[in-house]
Tab-separated table of C-alpha atoms and ligand atoms in Angstrom:
chain	number	residue	atom	x	y	z
A	81	MET	CA	0.206	-0.129	0.172
A	82	ASP	CA	1.440	3.585	-0.920
A	83	ILE	CA	-0.098	6.836	-0.011
A	84	LYS	CA	1.746	9.707	-1.256
A	85	LEU	CA	1.071	13.826	-0.989
A	86	HIS	CA	0.705	15.712	-4.296
A	87	ASN	CA	0.342	19.156	-5.331
A	88	ILE	CA	-1.611	19.474	-8.306
A	89	LYS	CA	-2.471	22.990	-9.876
A	90	VAL	CA	-6.275	23.266	-11.089
A	91	LYS	CA	-5.188	23.876	-14.291
A	92	ASP	CA	-3.299	20.746	-14.682
A	93	ILE	CA	-6.522	18.925	-13.655
A	94	PHE	CA	-8.925	21.446	-16.071
A	95	ASP	CA	-6.991	20.208	-18.752
A	96	GLY	CA	-9.168	17.988	-21.193
A	97	PHE	CA	-11.972	18.469	-18.259
A	98	GLU	CA	-14.964	16.415	-20.050
A	99	ASP	CA	-18.557	16.292	-18.260
A	100	ASP	CA	-20.517	13.330	-20.474
A	101	GLY	CA	-23.286	13.658	-17.985
A	102	GLU	CA	-24.171	9.482	-17.465
A	103	ASP	CA	-21.204	8.600	-19.019
A	104	GLY	CA	-19.042	10.375	-16.596
A	105	VAL	CA	-16.623	13.265	-15.898
A	106	PHE	CA	-13.058	13.469	-17.248
A	107	ALA	CA	-9.854	15.825	-16.425
A	108	TYR	CA	-6.597	16.172	-16.160
A	109	GLY	CA	-5.490	14.995	-19.544
A	110	GLY	CA	-8.113	11.962	-19.626
A	111	LYS	CA	-6.156	10.305	-16.672
A	112	LEU	CA	-8.393	11.019	-13.867
A	113	THR	CA	-12.104	10.145	-13.436
A	114	ILE	CA	-14.144	12.362	-11.482
A	115	ARG	CA	-16.927	10.870	-11.877
A	116	PRO	CA	-17.955	7.548	-12.856
A	117	PRO	CA	-20.356	6.807	-15.713
A	118	TYR	CA	-23.794	5.835	-13.916
A	119	GLN	CA	-22.479	7.631	-10.358
A	120	ARG	CA	-24.978	9.745	-8.504
A	121	GLU	CA	-25.189	13.777	-9.623
A	122	PHE	CA	-23.370	16.430	-8.628
A	123	VAL	CA	-24.596	17.039	-5.202
A	124	TYR	CA	-23.394	20.778	-3.892
A	125	ASP	CA	-25.298	23.505	-4.124
A	126	LEU	CA	-24.926	26.969	-5.816
A	127	LYS	CA	-23.557	28.179	-2.140
A	128	GLN	CA	-21.591	25.232	-1.531
A	129	GLN	CA	-19.947	25.961	-5.048
A	130	GLU	CA	-19.471	29.528	-4.354
A	131	ALA	CA	-17.916	28.711	-1.162
A	132	VAL	CA	-15.409	26.605	-2.700
A	133	ILE	CA	-14.293	29.386	-5.327
A	134	HIS	CA	-14.032	31.931	-2.701
A	135	THR	CA	-11.513	29.745	-0.792
A	136	ILE	CA	-9.453	29.010	-3.757
A	137	LEU	CA	-9.329	33.076	-4.554
A	138	LYS	CA	-8.538	33.719	-0.949
A	139	GLY	CA	-5.765	31.269	-1.254
A	140	PHE	CA	-6.867	29.949	1.910
A	141	PRO	CA	-6.535	26.043	1.957
A	142	LEU	CA	-9.068	23.413	1.027
A	143	ASN	CA	-8.783	19.907	2.773
A	144	THR	CA	-7.151	16.834	1.448
A	145	MET	CA	-8.380	15.246	-1.292
A	146	TYR	CA	-7.752	11.619	-1.944
A	147	TRP	CA	-7.249	9.952	-5.639
A	148	VAL	CA	-6.818	5.883	-6.159
A	149	LYS	CA	-5.092	4.906	-8.964
A	150	THR	CA	-6.850	2.663	-10.976
A	151	GLY	CA	-4.142	1.850	-13.690
A	152	GLU	CA	-0.992	3.042	-15.590
A	153	ASP	CA	-1.499	6.918	-14.881
A	154	LYS	CA	-4.932	6.571	-14.128
A	155	TYR	CA	-7.172	7.836	-11.034
A	156	GLU	CA	-10.378	7.987	-10.201
A	157	ILE	CA	-11.704	10.594	-7.277
A	158	LEU	CA	-12.430	8.654	-3.829
A	159	ASP	CA	-12.940	12.227	-2.469
A	160	GLY	CA	-13.203	15.439	-3.312
A	161	GLN	CA	-15.288	15.016	-6.177
A	162	GLN	CA	-17.881	18.177	-5.237
A	163	ARG	CA	-15.181	20.427	-4.761
A	164	THR	CA	-13.099	19.210	-7.770
A	165	LEU	CA	-16.286	19.703	-9.728
A	166	SER	CA	-16.766	23.260	-8.306
A	167	ALA	CA	-13.754	24.585	-9.580
A	168	MET	CA	-14.056	22.726	-13.277
A	169	SER	CA	-17.881	24.061	-13.000
A	170	PHE	CA	-16.640	27.828	-12.905
A	171	LEU	CA	-13.218	27.270	-15.436
A	172	SER	CA	-16.145	26.115	-17.878
A	173	HIS	CA	-18.773	28.957	-17.801
A	174	LYS	CA	-21.280	26.876	-15.718
A	175	LEU	CA	-20.704	28.990	-12.658
A	176	GLN	CA	-21.472	32.666	-11.660
A	177	ILE	CA	-20.113	34.057	-8.506
A	178	SER	CA	-20.775	36.827	-6.416
A	179	LEU	CA	-17.466	38.692	-5.253
A	180	ASN	CA	-17.311	42.138	-3.513
A	181	GLY	CA	-20.670	43.072	-4.675
A	182	LYS	CA	-20.337	41.559	-8.337
A	183	SER	CA	-21.023	38.957	-10.419
A	184	TYR	CA	-18.644	37.026	-12.084
A	185	TYR	CA	-18.103	34.357	-14.493
A	186	ASN	CA	-14.564	32.848	-15.381
A	187	ASP	CA	-14.024	34.833	-18.399
A	188	SER	CA	-14.710	37.886	-16.583
A	189	LEU	CA	-12.551	37.899	-13.604
A	190	PRO	CA	-9.583	40.209	-13.562
A	191	ASP	CA	-6.325	38.146	-15.077
A	192	ASP	CA	-4.775	38.255	-11.480
A	193	LEU	CA	-7.463	36.825	-9.672
A	194	TYR	CA	-7.889	33.971	-12.787
A	195	ASP	CA	-4.332	33.167	-12.764
A	196	ARG	CA	-4.423	32.786	-8.870
A	197	LEU	CA	-7.099	30.299	-9.841
A	198	MET	CA	-5.395	28.166	-12.447
A	199	ASN	CA	-2.430	27.855	-10.228
A	200	TYR	CA	-4.021	27.284	-6.842
A	201	GLU	CA	-3.063	23.729	-5.928
A	202	PHE	CA	-4.718	21.156	-4.400
A	203	MET	CA	-3.463	18.772	-2.292
A	204	VAL	CA	-4.053	15.093	-3.051
A	205	TYR	CA	-3.166	11.992	-1.582
A	206	ILE	CA	-2.819	9.141	-4.514
A	207	CYS	CA	-2.987	5.803	-3.482
A	208	SER	CA	-2.090	2.163	-4.515
A	209	GLY	CA	-2.229	-1.008	-3.381
A	210	THR	CA	-3.980	-4.275	-3.325
A	211	GLU	CA	-8.204	-4.145	-3.522
A	212	SER	CA	-8.573	-4.982	0.244
A	213	GLU	CA	-6.186	-2.586	1.174
A	214	LYS	CA	-7.673	-0.013	-0.679
A	215	LEU	CA	-10.702	-0.812	0.229
A	216	GLU	CA	-10.071	-0.618	4.169
A	217	TRP	CA	-8.234	2.605	3.835
A	218	PHE	CA	-11.131	4.282	1.720
A	219	GLU	CA	-13.401	3.324	4.377
A	220	VAL	CA	-11.799	5.295	7.252
A	221	VAL	CA	-11.647	7.995	4.967
A	222	ASN	CA	-14.486	8.135	4.012
A	223	VAL	CA	-15.663	8.915	7.501
A	224	ALA	CA	-14.482	12.724	7.341
A	225	GLY	CA	-14.995	13.152	3.756
A	226	GLU	CA	-17.739	13.488	1.015
A	227	GLU	CA	-19.578	10.313	2.021
A	228	LEU	CA	-19.703	7.670	-0.794
A	229	THR	CA	-22.245	5.024	0.287
A	230	PRO	CA	-20.905	1.253	0.803
A	231	GLN	CA	-21.585	0.049	-2.912
A	232	GLU	CA	-20.042	3.033	-4.483
A	233	LEU	CA	-16.452	2.170	-2.158
A	234	ARG	CA	-16.635	-0.837	-3.469
A	235	ASN	CA	-17.169	-0.003	-7.281
A	236	SER	CA	-14.272	2.584	-6.940
A	237	VAL	CA	-12.092	-0.835	-6.079
A	238	TYR	CA	-13.632	-3.504	-8.612
A	239	THR	CA	-13.111	-1.895	-11.853
A	240	GLY	CA	-13.198	-3.572	-15.409
A	241	ALA	CA	-15.745	-4.708	-17.601
A	242	TRP	CA	-17.548	-6.650	-15.059
A	243	LEU	CA	-18.449	-3.187	-13.360
A	244	SER	CA	-19.024	-1.341	-16.385
A	245	ASP	CA	-22.096	-4.291	-17.510
A	246	ALA	CA	-23.268	-4.451	-13.606
A	247	LYS	CA	-23.641	-0.526	-14.126
A	248	ARG	CA	-25.418	-0.506	-16.902
A	249	HIS	CA	-27.992	-2.644	-16.066
A	250	PHE	CA	-28.430	-1.031	-12.126
A	251	SER	CA	-27.161	2.289	-12.200
A	252	LYS	CA	-27.983	4.647	-14.919
A	253	ARG	CA	-31.091	6.462	-14.219
A	254	THR	CA	-33.283	4.626	-16.600
A	255	CYS	CA	-31.605	1.303	-16.125
A	256	ALA	CA	-33.622	-2.065	-17.003
A	257	ALA	CA	-33.341	-3.365	-13.495
A	258	LYS	CA	-35.057	-0.222	-11.867
A	259	GLY	CA	-37.613	-0.720	-15.117
A	260	LEU	CA	-38.323	-3.724	-14.194
A	261	SER	CA	-38.529	-3.847	-10.170
A	262	ASP	CA	-39.184	-0.336	-9.374
A	263	ARG	CA	-42.907	-1.676	-8.222
A	264	TYR	CA	-41.021	-4.763	-5.227
A	265	ILE	CA	-37.686	-2.944	-4.714
A	266	ASN	CA	-36.621	0.387	-2.970
A	267	GLY	CA	-33.176	1.599	-4.206
A	268	ASP	CA	-31.767	4.480	-5.705
A	269	PRO	CA	-29.556	3.683	-9.073
A	270	ASN	CA	-27.204	6.706	-8.645
A	271	ARG	CA	-26.303	6.019	-5.255
A	272	GLN	CA	-25.545	2.205	-6.711
A	273	GLU	CA	-28.381	1.376	-3.949
A	274	LEU	CA	-30.093	-0.961	-6.568
A	275	LEU	CA	-26.749	-3.015	-7.204
A	276	GLU	CA	-26.009	-3.396	-3.987
A	277	LYS	CA	-29.472	-5.203	-3.393
A	278	ALA	CA	-29.066	-7.404	-6.314
A	279	LEU	CA	-24.950	-8.073	-5.078
A	280	GLN	CA	-26.801	-9.049	-1.228
A	281	GLY	CA	-29.022	-11.504	-3.068
A	282	ILE	CA	-26.703	-13.366	-5.152
A	283	CYS	CA	-24.080	-13.583	-2.376
A	284	GLU	CA	-27.118	-15.288	-0.394
A	285	HIS	CA	-28.076	-17.592	-3.044
A	286	GLN	CA	-24.667	-18.831	-4.002
A	287	GLY	CA	-23.054	-18.747	-0.185
A	288	TYR	CA	-20.823	-15.683	-0.931
A	289	ASN	CA	-20.141	-14.198	2.440
A	290	SER	CA	-19.740	-10.700	1.210
A	291	ILE	CA	-20.605	-8.690	-1.910
A	292	THR	CA	-16.710	-7.536	-1.960
A	293	ASP	CA	-15.591	-11.443	-2.188
A	294	TYR	CA	-18.421	-11.591	-4.893
A	295	MET	CA	-17.124	-8.985	-7.157
A	296	ALA	CA	-13.344	-9.938	-6.418
A	297	ALA	CA	-14.039	-13.261	-7.830
A	298	HIS	CA	-16.047	-11.897	-10.958
A	299	LYS	CA	-14.463	-8.526	-11.388
A	300	SER	CA	-12.475	-9.605	-14.735
A	301	ASP	CA	-15.515	-11.184	-16.033
A	302	ALA	CA	-16.750	-10.197	-19.495
A	303	ASP	CA	-20.082	-8.993	-18.280
A	304	ALA	CA	-22.377	-9.168	-15.621
A	305	ASP	CA	-24.922	-11.145	-17.258
A	306	GLU	CA	-25.183	-13.853	-14.399
A	307	LEU	CA	-26.517	-10.936	-11.714
A	308	TRP	CA	-28.370	-9.440	-14.478
A	309	GLN	CA	-30.139	-12.880	-14.797
A	310	TYR	CA	-30.307	-13.760	-11.073
A	311	PHE	CA	-32.440	-10.470	-10.318
A	312	GLN	CA	-34.515	-10.852	-13.485
A	313	ASP	CA	-35.722	-14.396	-12.021
A	314	VAL	CA	-36.042	-12.914	-8.567
A	315	ILE	CA	-38.474	-10.636	-10.496
A	316	HIS	CA	-40.117	-12.876	-12.720
A	317	TRP	CA	-40.786	-14.901	-9.772
A	318	VAL	CA	-42.842	-12.724	-7.279
A	319	GLU	CA	-44.924	-11.826	-10.318
A	320	LYS	CA	-45.628	-15.476	-11.139
A	321	ILE	CA	-46.775	-16.457	-7.792
A	322	PHE	CA	-48.433	-13.179	-6.857
A	323	PRO	CA	-49.901	-12.527	-10.198
A	324	LYS	CA	-52.063	-9.577	-8.818
A	325	TYR	CA	-50.143	-6.404	-7.536
A	326	TYR	CA	-50.596	-4.738	-3.841
A	327	SER	CA	-48.517	-1.413	-3.167
A	328	ASP	CA	-47.109	-3.228	0.280
A	329	MET	CA	-45.316	-5.505	-1.697
A	330	LYS	CA	-42.721	-2.668	-2.386
A	331	GLY	CA	-39.399	-2.566	-0.330
A	332	LEU	CA	-39.990	-6.311	0.797
A	333	ASP	CA	-36.910	-8.555	0.504
A	334	TRP	CA	-37.899	-10.069	-2.304
A	335	CYS	CA	-34.323	-11.680	-3.435
A	336	HIS	CA	-33.878	-13.429	0.014
A	337	LEU	CA	-37.612	-14.646	-0.334
A	338	TYR	CA	-36.982	-15.765	-3.394
A	339	ASN	CA	-33.766	-17.298	-2.578
A	340	LYS	CA	-35.418	-18.814	0.307
A	341	TYR	CA	-38.290	-20.100	-1.337
A	342	HIS	CA	-38.414	-20.541	-5.202
A	343	ASP	CA	-37.505	-24.274	-4.976
A	344	LYS	CA	-41.246	-24.630	-3.607
A	345	SER	CA	-44.190	-24.904	-5.919
A	346	TYR	CA	-47.116	-22.612	-5.005
A	347	ASN	CA	-50.712	-22.590	-7.089
A	348	SER	CA	-50.972	-18.531	-7.887
A	349	THR	CA	-54.500	-18.724	-7.871
A	350	GLN	CA	-54.889	-19.723	-4.543
A	351	MET	CA	-51.813	-17.498	-3.070
A	352	ASP	CA	-53.848	-14.554	-5.353
A	353	ALA	CA	-57.223	-15.916	-2.966
A	354	GLU	CA	-55.260	-15.710	0.337
A	355	VAL	CA	-53.817	-12.234	-0.092
A	356	LYS	CA	-57.160	-10.594	-0.988
A	357	ARG	CA	-58.818	-12.751	1.857
A	358	LEU	CA	-55.607	-11.730	4.322
A	359	HIS	CA	-55.610	-8.196	3.240
A	360	GLU	CA	-59.558	-7.994	4.276
A	361	ASP	CA	-58.841	-9.673	7.602
A	362	GLU	CA	-59.083	-7.099	10.478
A	363	GLU	CA	-57.370	-9.409	12.829
A	364	VAL	CA	-53.816	-8.333	10.487
A	365	GLN	CA	-52.108	-5.393	11.524
A	366	LYS	CA	-49.242	-5.783	9.020
A	367	ASN	CA	-50.021	-6.345	5.550
A	368	LYS	CA	-46.471	-6.268	4.347
A	369	GLY	CA	-45.978	-9.739	6.358
A	370	ILE	CA	-48.783	-11.471	4.434
A	371	TYR	CA	-46.444	-12.518	1.363
A	372	GLU	CA	-43.635	-14.022	3.506
A	373	TYR	CA	-46.476	-15.954	5.722
A	374	LEU	CA	-48.194	-17.264	2.603
A	375	LEU	CA	-44.521	-18.215	1.348
A	376	SER	CA	-43.618	-20.009	4.735
A	377	ARG	CA	-46.567	-21.347	6.843
A	378	ASP	CA	-46.434	-24.371	5.931
A	379	GLU	CA	-43.076	-25.007	6.884
A	380	ASP	CA	-43.520	-22.906	10.006
A	381	PRO	CA	-45.839	-23.041	12.898
A	382	PHE	CA	-45.208	-19.507	13.866
A	383	ALA	CA	-45.450	-17.451	10.483
A	384	ALA	CA	-48.889	-15.997	11.408
A	385	LYS	CA	-46.510	-13.934	14.156
A	386	LEU	CA	-44.860	-11.795	10.649
A	387	LEU	CA	-48.575	-10.806	10.518
A	388	SER	CA	-48.973	-9.084	13.751
A	389	LEU	CA	-52.047	-10.565	14.839
A	390	ARG	CA	-54.139	-8.178	16.868
A	391	SER	CA	-53.548	-9.091	20.580
A	392	PHE	CA	-56.413	-9.072	23.052
A	393	THR	CA	-56.752	-5.597	25.574
A	394	GLU	CA	-55.917	-5.402	29.168
A	395	ARG	CA	-59.337	-4.707	29.749
A	396	ASP	CA	-60.741	-7.820	28.019
A	397	LYS	CA	-57.589	-9.710	29.561
A	398	GLN	CA	-58.823	-8.380	33.299
A	399	ALA	CA	-62.008	-9.302	32.295
A	400	ALA	CA	-61.408	-12.603	31.276
A	401	TYR	CA	-58.897	-13.185	34.647
A	402	SER	CA	-61.803	-12.559	36.909
A	403	LYS	CA	-64.148	-14.433	35.826
A	404	GLN	CA	-61.738	-17.218	36.124
A	405	GLY	CA	-60.722	-16.501	39.148
A	406	GLY	CA	-57.117	-15.957	38.387
A	407	THR	CA	-56.970	-19.695	37.584
A	408	CYS	CA	-54.989	-20.584	34.551
A	409	ALA	CA	-57.846	-21.981	31.944
A	410	LEU	CA	-55.410	-25.281	30.951
A	411	CYS	CA	-53.717	-25.885	34.527
A	412	LYS	CA	-55.887	-24.492	36.705
A	413	ARG	CA	-53.738	-23.529	39.418
A	414	VAL	CA	-53.911	-19.764	40.322
A	415	PHE	CA	-51.636	-17.419	39.283
A	416	ALA	CA	-50.900	-13.539	39.852
A	417	TYR	CA	-52.452	-11.753	36.787
A	418	ALA	CA	-49.213	-10.253	35.744
A	419	GLU	CA	-48.094	-14.116	35.243
A	420	MET	CA	-50.409	-14.676	32.992
A	421	ALA	CA	-50.996	-14.272	28.847
A	422	GLY	CA	-54.279	-13.922	26.908
A	423	ASP	CA	-54.955	-16.983	24.587
A	424	HIS	CA	-57.599	-17.481	21.747
A	425	ILE	CA	-59.912	-20.335	22.509
A	426	LYS	CA	-60.110	-20.750	19.240
A	427	PRO	CA	-57.248	-19.592	16.952
A	428	TRP	CA	-56.882	-17.282	14.687
A	429	SER	CA	-56.057	-19.585	11.950
A	430	LYS	CA	-59.616	-21.397	12.576
A	431	GLY	CA	-61.780	-18.265	12.274
A	432	GLY	CA	-60.996	-17.204	15.936
A	433	GLN	CA	-61.586	-13.551	16.627
A	434	THR	CA	-59.944	-10.958	19.183
A	435	VAL	CA	-63.141	-10.412	21.012
A	436	LEU	CA	-63.681	-11.105	24.850
A	437	GLU	CA	-65.708	-14.311	24.239
A	438	ASN	CA	-63.142	-15.566	22.928
A	439	CYS	CA	-60.455	-14.695	25.428
A	440	GLN	CA	-58.835	-16.917	28.082
A	441	MET	CA	-56.192	-16.476	30.637
A	442	LEU	CA	-53.278	-19.052	30.253
A	443	CYS	CA	-50.222	-19.236	32.600
A	444	LYS	CA	-46.642	-18.741	31.009
A	445	ASP	CA	-45.979	-22.315	30.719
A	446	CYS	CA	-49.336	-23.436	29.379
A	447	ASN	CA	-49.509	-20.714	26.655
A	448	SER	CA	-45.843	-21.226	25.421
A	449	LYS	CA	-46.972	-24.951	25.296
A	450	LYS	CA	-49.841	-23.980	23.183
A	451	SER	CA	-48.457	-24.059	19.445
A	452	ASP	CA	-51.462	-24.269	17.713
A	453	MET	CA	-52.121	-20.498	19.322
A	454	TYR	CA	-52.287	-19.140	15.654
B	548	LIG	ZN1	-51.052	-23.182	33.013
């Protein structure tokens, strides 16, 4: 691992500056990637950009920036993207600043100030090393700087054909993955959140310990087709099992549910009817739990917990307690109120409701033994 401090003039960075929008922003004679393709948009507002130019014109120091060496004489900004972009915007006539009550574009700036700007030196740490060294270092640097998301950090280490293809599918604003999954999965493609979700899913599916491990294993692949196919399988599976869409489907961990249940068979007509029935069931307090409940209930006797079924009110429990004279309805021993729990005489799964007539008090022991509570 090698980290060296360099002083690099603004005019050298501005040399060959090119803003290709979503396809990336480049400078320093084409050697520096200021913003990689399909990364988040410029986030400094006008005031912040102006503050950067003021700092430079006054000759005050800006905080140290960090570049990472990605190849022979190739660099990517890890920290300092927004400050660098502010200077570049001003120099390419995209930003107007006010100074001593007057407004200036780059070309109306007095010569001495213009020269001061062009000859100002950024203090840049350039780092090179192995991927794991870089990633470890980036995570520390990131704490203090313009914050990158964890997946943006990983992307700055595992560059190559695989990543370019993955970003084409998952990171463009109008990417295919967003179009396909928007109704089901949350995540901003520009912040690499959708890519991260897909990677989390495929890692669990294939038994990788971490996203980093998966990216390290695949970074030299010619494309990211495996990941893209996996992601499409997930969404198509959801659409097959639950053919009717409900808005509470959005934001569930569908990759995880796919990994866990896609080998089982379900009848979509029955699932559809069940979803509808559970949406109408007033005992169900958490509609988002309906889908996992339906996928898992044949295996898990406690699956109904996912639905947060209504529980008895204190008032109903107190009434049942007095009616029973403080005895447990099953073992018939006497307990204090606080040592007991309200139980459905007829369980929810058999149509029992959460009303006083269906409430009995059980001691904690008996209650935990009664496994058909749902
Ligand atoms: Zn008991």
